[in-house]
Amino acid sequence: MNMDEARKLSKRYNRQSLWLVGGLTAILLIVMRVWYMNQLLTPIVACALFFLFVCSLTAIVWRKVAIQSPDNLPTFYTAESGARFLLALLLMFVYYLADKSGIKTFIGVFAIYYFATLIHTSLYFSRISNRLDKQKTYDEKTE
């Protein structure tokens, strides 16, 4: 994979992640206002910032791996999923230390963001991997 293509794909992932997190945040803020659930504000802000950071970091690291060693992309996908999970546990632990009474609310909001971004990441990168595999197979047949 060349540098321009990797940069374009990582920017697209970043843009889609921004739209996803922004959309979820808007929906949750509307729900918060309609049902007067003001206790959702802190979890929504914390989760939105966390997932913007995680998705941006994923895009940056993916671009570097795709350019430098594309054969290691399957290893990257596994490591990214594990790192995302460990960072999620760390955030939940920190939130628990800060606000023990609101942890159930936080976990509920966090789960919505976590699964939405996990599904998006899985679908996005599986499509890219399938396309790269088809291209690689085609290149091997034409040689």
Steps between C-alpha positions, in 0.01 A plus 500: 500500500638837408520798733228706330246218511575427868469868586169525313357190670607611848349845444175338388497280813567806715222697332249215534597452865452870566153486344412187697612640835344838423172340400487281810580801716225707339244222543596443863491873576151521349390201711653668804307823438167339407484271805678741738785257564766756592717232660589383147701811413832403659497142365410625150784752495752254647405226253496732198849631579633152574374351175615795291847441645489122448373525142757766408778290649374194312508691170854628560642162599315317221645739241854438627457122504334497157788696348795336677391137527161415351553130573465583870152651467323191645722528807418870521125430500538259792727735693271797437199312633693397812635849557153649458367258761780576749458875455126457551560314826739771612246774425225314686730453801592869505134599469413260784761667721363844412125425527403170661129585508476568124695201372192309377391797290852539367527132404168518316608803298848356449360172364307687230814680379723193540288263294417760234867586443606135524251401229605796283870418536444131425290563192724775363827312531355164391384665175846646447669166575270315261571752228876474559482119493310504169751744356791285620343185350439681172860627492630147562288355219617761248869439569 
